[in-house]
């Protein structure tokens, strides 16, 4: 029983345990079911979250991709095989290759050939992490830009999708080009520095740098060699104390050089070498400034000119000797001219006077020969002097306004006096000008014309010499001297202007002369801004010509009106002559006496000053070399104070040296009359300074500009024709008809330029004009006849004036007849 | 306390003394559960104490001896029922080391309400392992049985020395020396 009860209890316990276990299991199953349900829910929730996260990821990736695509830098990936697998949009801009084409391209197709090895080596090292650098700069191949450089930042990506390079790449061409330029500039600078160093070395320039205390801070080798000290010996020495010779300008003052000054002075100084000897150097100083602009010292560049200095010294000595010799020569010339000219003056003057005395034919001839010889000598002397003056550049051009026609008239007169050959006519073709005002040097033109005319006369034995003016428009006239002489061979035309040259060596033998005349003329024409030209034909003749600038015609009229308004007052003139030479005294006084001009004669400077204190003179003629007081001193006294302070003083001297001329001007003299002078020269001078008209041509000009006003002198008619009107009428008619024939003859004579015919027609006409009371016309005819007799070719230019004047008179008679 | 401990205890008593003894100690101890234990249930620890005390009285064997024997007996059950726990460790020390870190963690996954002792291990040398047992149930003798069977399972010879760290037996140091 007990067993049964135990069993029963056991069974009960087993059943109970089973039921408890079943309960537990059921609750566990429920728990499991619930857990499963919640797990399912969790799973769904997680799946939802995964979808959301995936979308977010996708969006992030898109955002990242667009960022990459729109990045300013090119971003691209490439494989281990160095082939591009991805590239953003910017890559196109930099590489110039569309992205589609770029993908798959090998790096070697992109990198410039010369950098290919470098690039692949770099990438290989980078891939193996052997290269600490992740940045590389490379030149790329580009269709257009041949200098494309990029800077690349590399990353080597190792992930589940494989390993690859990622590159961020930027265009650095600009920077590279700047760097390259900089490099070039630096290279250029180095070359330039090298070049200048070379130049400095070759030029042997010693360079010394000093501080503001003038202590030597640095000196180059050349300077050390120049001065004999070593660099160490020079270091920190005061520049001036060590080298500067006591004679020299103290260079210390150079500290005052203004910083802004762009040009620095150069000093020519002596420096003392270590061995005590002196060298000559040129020093150029320039201040050194620091970045703040403060002066920190001076740089001095030395150029050793000792040799040049010695050479220059020798040259200076040689120049002094030469100068001295030249002065001596000049002095000699001045003395010689004076010595030659004074007696020559006397000979010429006296032969003029002698010729005016009663002489028999033989005596006249001798006097003529003396005069000719003296003239020749004078011209030779003055040629030599002229040439030497021109050569020394001592001819000064004094421009003044004057009438060229008057000047040429005077030249002709001078020439005619010289001319003796009856077979050669001298003609003046005025070219239609009555007066021609020009601004030039009167004396030089005069000299040119006289020389050319002289020359023409010398070589012309038959025919005529024509002094000709032609209007060349634009205020130019051509002045020419045309002869019918022997002519010059064409190949000799070049040499005739050379000094001491004549066209033919034989000429000297035949014609004499120095060969200076034409050379002088050409040089003088040059001084006047013109050029002397020559045309010639053998056996036909030669023409010398030059152009002269005239004043515009309006000016010409004004000047003419002003000048010719001057009254002739020759008899009122009062002249003071200061001259110690008796022969000269006699010459001048005779000339003045002939014209009825008053004068006072002083025998030396003292007398001249005294005479000048007594009254006012119109002009003073002053010899320069006189006893007791010379002309310069006398002129200074007269010009200083007294009655003749404003009176023109004209120097008379045999010397033509410019130095004397200058001295004369300095003393206050207005002009210069070179002895010997011709009567014409004297009177031209008086005309110039005293506003008078001495010669007849000039006075005539005042009425020439128009026709002569006609008037009838009734007294003359009564005197010659009586009171019978019928007789008078008969005579008037006869006069008119005769005049008509004679007028034609006169016209023809003028037009054929035959002075002889002009003369005979005028001679025939002359008496009838007086008879009908045309006294003024009578006088005109009379004067013209005289000119014709004298062979004055200028008369030929007055044809129109003559005919018109005569016509006017005849018209009056015709009116009276009516 | 897990039902398996009770069901295994009952099996051990039945196999040693027959079901009569099982019946005796249940009647004697009169546990609230009525002695109907299932391995998957959970029962108060006091029932086990009163059952062991009752067995001790009926078999005239001390409680520590019984606990020691029961520990050795239960190890075999564990090996039979949960072979996975014994596969990975290759030595006894490795096994002891895995109790706290692995086995108890797995147990708690299956039985979240299980109240487990702690076994902190510390390998002093290759041949000496210190193991600290700590439990309110003060069943270090039971643990000793388990440890001895562990050494035997891995066929290792070692001495196990016990040191009371707390007087009440709630914390004991086992020094296992090879």
Short mmCIF file of C-alpha atoms in Angstrom, two decimals, chain A residues 164 285 308 346 548 604:
data_model
loop_
_atom_site.label_atom_id
_atom_site.label_comp_id
_atom_site.label_asym_id
_atom_site.label_seq_id
_atom_site.Cartn_x
_atom_site.Cartn_y
_atom_site.Cartn_z
CA UNK A 164 41.60 53.98 -58.31
CA UNK A 285 79.38 110.38 -57.66
CA UNK A 308 94.48 111.33 -71.73
CA UNK A 346 98.10 157.70 -101.59
CA UNK A 548 68.16 137.17 -104.01
CA UNK A 604 94.69 164.58 -85.14
#
